[in-house]
């Protein structure tokens, strides 16, 4: 691709052909890589300034009925030390987070049948009552339309459900037969129609993933137009069937963050914990590649290491206050500032 065409292509990436996207994704040309990240960073700065939104992650259960081959809390991992937070514990995480400046809480967990709609609605109502100025995000997997509706009515505002891979065959190599891409996409459609702000995304470098799969991921996201996009490198967990697989790479993750930022300039894109796990400065590099969100952990320290999706997860020993202060300093060093804000999607 001749140099002078970069800017033109970057500014129209949402309309780019699959073959142009592929060329950018696999180019060994370091100049093109640098130009891509610079264009993406400029786009994020234009959209959000140097402001970074924070989301307080509360990992409230590691029980899961599913058996995803990549995930450390899959049901057949009988070495996982299972826990559930109760309502009081969850509310106390939120209160602590609120004090620290968080205005969005994310309840994430395995698909734990204990958390029925009734149990969850009660918790959601209590969080919204205590913190009416905060947004509440759920990340609890596939549920029925009725369930998503009940939780939205209770007060949940946003939902994260990564599609994981846009290719059905690849999907079947990552998940048992009981799970399908079709149902995942059906859930995403339901969530959007109900009125949630929706996030989707995928793992970079997951086992058996091809470059063409990644292009399918980009095209799916470009078409679905989620408000949030979560991507991070796959990292093996030692008690899963993928224990011997390689992690996704920093470079490829950064390149994909940049491409997604250029395709969907307004999207809320986190520099994920997984990115910070494969490289000590991964999250900073994610921000510099166009991400505009970080998701520090608000879970009680005693459960942090039990919520183990992959090996060597960072920040498992620190209190929430330490995490946010550490991140604030890290981001200041690269010229960015954490803000006290719900950080809603701006149409
Ligand atoms: N049960 C919820 C939350 C899953 S955890 C759901 O199904 O949506 C959130 C995300 O962590 C997953 O969507 C997956 O993309 C990611 N994840 C799981 N295992 C991982 C691993 N080994 N490496 C990197 N990311 C992983």
PDB file of N, CA, C and O in Angstrom, residues 162 202-206 209 214 231-235 246-249 252-253 256:
ATOM      1  N   UNK A 162     -19.167 -10.583  25.082  1.00  0.00           N
ATOM      2  CA  UNK A 162     -18.287 -10.726  23.922  1.00  0.00           C
ATOM      3  C   UNK A 162     -18.827 -11.810  23.004  1.00  0.00           C
ATOM      4  O   UNK A 162     -19.282 -12.848  23.497  1.00  0.00           O
ATOM      5  N   UNK A 202     -13.872  -9.863  21.523  1.00  0.00           N
ATOM      6  CA  UNK A 202     -13.285 -11.189  21.294  1.00  0.00           C
ATOM      7  C   UNK A 202     -11.883 -11.258  21.884  1.00  0.00           C
ATOM      8  O   UNK A 202     -11.316 -10.226  22.257  1.00  0.00           O
ATOM      9  N   UNK A 203     -11.369 -12.464  21.960  1.00  0.00           N
ATOM     10  CA  UNK A 203      -9.990 -12.650  22.411  1.00  0.00           C
ATOM     11  C   UNK A 203      -9.068 -12.632  21.189  1.00  0.00           C
ATOM     12  O   UNK A 203      -9.408 -13.202  20.152  1.00  0.00           O
ATOM     13  N   UNK A 204      -7.927 -12.007  21.349  1.00  0.00           N
ATOM     14  CA  UNK A 204      -6.953 -11.941  20.265  1.00  0.00           C
ATOM     15  C   UNK A 204      -5.967 -13.097  20.440  1.00  0.00           C
ATOM     16  O   UNK A 204      -5.400 -13.264  21.524  1.00  0.00           O
ATOM     17  N   UNK A 205      -5.797 -13.887  19.387  1.00  0.00           N
ATOM     18  CA  UNK A 205      -4.858 -15.006  19.471  1.00  0.00           C
ATOM     19  C   UNK A 205      -5.438 -16.208  20.186  1.00  0.00           C
ATOM     20  O   UNK A 205      -4.692 -17.031  20.745  1.00  0.00           O
ATOM     21  N   UNK A 206      -6.763 -16.344  20.181  1.00  0.00           N
ATOM     22  CA  UNK A 206      -7.335 -17.542  20.795  1.00  0.00           C
ATOM     23  C   UNK A 206      -6.960 -18.756  19.936  1.00  0.00           C
ATOM     24  O   UNK A 206      -6.691 -18.622  18.737  1.00  0.00           O
ATOM     25  N   UNK A 209      -7.505 -19.551  15.941  1.00  0.00           N
ATOM     26  CA  UNK A 209      -7.962 -18.321  15.277  1.00  0.00           C
ATOM     27  C   UNK A 209      -7.082 -18.045  14.053  1.00  0.00           C
ATOM     28  O   UNK A 209      -5.864 -18.145  14.128  1.00  0.00           O
ATOM     29  N   UNK A 214     -10.272 -13.022  12.325  1.00  0.00           N
ATOM     30  CA  UNK A 214     -10.192 -11.672  12.910  1.00  0.00           C
ATOM     31  C   UNK A 214     -10.871 -10.638  12.011  1.00  0.00           C
ATOM     32  O   UNK A 214     -11.528  -9.712  12.497  1.00  0.00           O
ATOM     33  N   UNK A 231     -11.666  -6.078  23.784  1.00  0.00           N
ATOM     34  CA  UNK A 231     -10.795  -7.120  23.240  1.00  0.00           C
ATOM     35  C   UNK A 231      -9.534  -7.205  24.100  1.00  0.00           C
ATOM     36  O   UNK A 231      -9.075  -6.217  24.655  1.00  0.00           O
ATOM     37  N   UNK A 232      -9.022  -8.412  24.207  1.00  0.00           N
ATOM     38  CA  UNK A 232      -7.788  -8.601  24.962  1.00  0.00           C
ATOM     39  C   UNK A 232      -7.153  -9.883  24.473  1.00  0.00           C
ATOM     40  O   UNK A 232      -7.811 -10.711  23.818  1.00  0.00           O
ATOM     41  N   UNK A 233      -5.865 -10.057  24.757  1.00  0.00           N
ATOM     42  CA  UNK A 233      -5.192 -11.273  24.304  1.00  0.00           C
ATOM     43  C   UNK A 233      -5.730 -12.511  25.024  1.00  0.00           C
ATOM     44  O   UNK A 233      -6.055 -12.442  26.217  1.00  0.00           O
ATOM     45  N   UNK A 234      -5.839 -13.615  24.319  1.00  0.00           N
ATOM     46  CA  UNK A 234      -6.062 -14.902  24.977  1.00  0.00           C
ATOM     47  C   UNK A 234      -4.812 -15.209  25.799  1.00  0.00           C
ATOM     48  O   UNK A 234      -3.687 -14.967  25.350  1.00  0.00           O
ATOM     49  N   UNK A 235      -5.021 -15.730  27.014  1.00  0.00           N
ATOM     50  CA  UNK A 235      -3.911 -16.161  27.867  1.00  0.00           C
ATOM     51  C   UNK A 235      -4.286 -17.534  28.425  1.00  0.00           C
ATOM     52  O   UNK A 235      -5.390 -17.694  28.959  1.00  0.00           O
ATOM     53  N   UNK A 246      -0.452 -20.857  23.037  1.00  0.00           N
ATOM     54  CA  UNK A 246       0.252 -19.581  23.215  1.00  0.00           C
ATOM     55  C   UNK A 246      -0.724 -18.451  23.507  1.00  0.00           C
ATOM     56  O   UNK A 246      -1.873 -18.484  23.080  1.00  0.00           O
ATOM     57  N   UNK A 247      -0.215 -17.433  24.193  1.00  0.00           N
ATOM     58  CA  UNK A 247      -1.001 -16.215  24.417  1.00  0.00           C
ATOM     59  C   UNK A 247      -1.111 -15.411  23.129  1.00  0.00           C
ATOM     60  O   UNK A 247      -0.247 -15.514  22.250  1.00  0.00           O
ATOM     61  N   UNK A 248      -2.126 -14.572  23.051  1.00  0.00           N
ATOM     62  CA  UNK A 248      -2.185 -13.570  21.986  1.00  0.00           C
ATOM     63  C   UNK A 248      -1.079 -12.559  22.199  1.00  0.00           C
ATOM     64  O   UNK A 248      -0.511 -12.471  23.294  1.00  0.00           O
ATOM     65  N   UNK A 249      -0.752 -11.796  21.153  1.00  0.00           N
ATOM     66  CA  UNK A 249       0.383 -10.874  21.282  1.00  0.00           C
ATOM     67  C   UNK A 249      -0.068  -9.433  21.520  1.00  0.00           C
ATOM     68  O   UNK A 249      -1.169  -9.041  21.150  1.00  0.00           O
ATOM     69  N   UNK A 252      -0.465  -7.472  18.050  1.00  0.00           N
ATOM     70  CA  UNK A 252      -1.707  -7.724  17.315  1.00  0.00           C
ATOM     71  C   UNK A 252      -2.916  -7.115  18.036  1.00  0.00           C
ATOM     72  O   UNK A 252      -3.818  -6.572  17.406  1.00  0.00           O
ATOM     73  N   UNK A 253      -2.899  -7.179  19.368  1.00  0.00           N
ATOM     74  CA  UNK A 253      -4.009  -6.586  20.123  1.00  0.00           C
ATOM     75  C   UNK A 253      -4.038  -5.075  19.909  1.00  0.00           C
ATOM     76  O   UNK A 253      -5.109  -4.493  19.667  1.00  0.00           O
ATOM     77  N   UNK A 256      -5.395  -4.218  16.523  1.00  0.00           N
ATOM     78  CA  UNK A 256      -6.851  -4.392  16.426  1.00  0.00           C
ATOM     79  C   UNK A 256      -7.604  -3.301  17.185  1.00  0.00           C
ATOM     80  O   UNK A 256      -8.643  -2.812  16.728  1.00  0.00           O
TER      81      UNK A 256
END
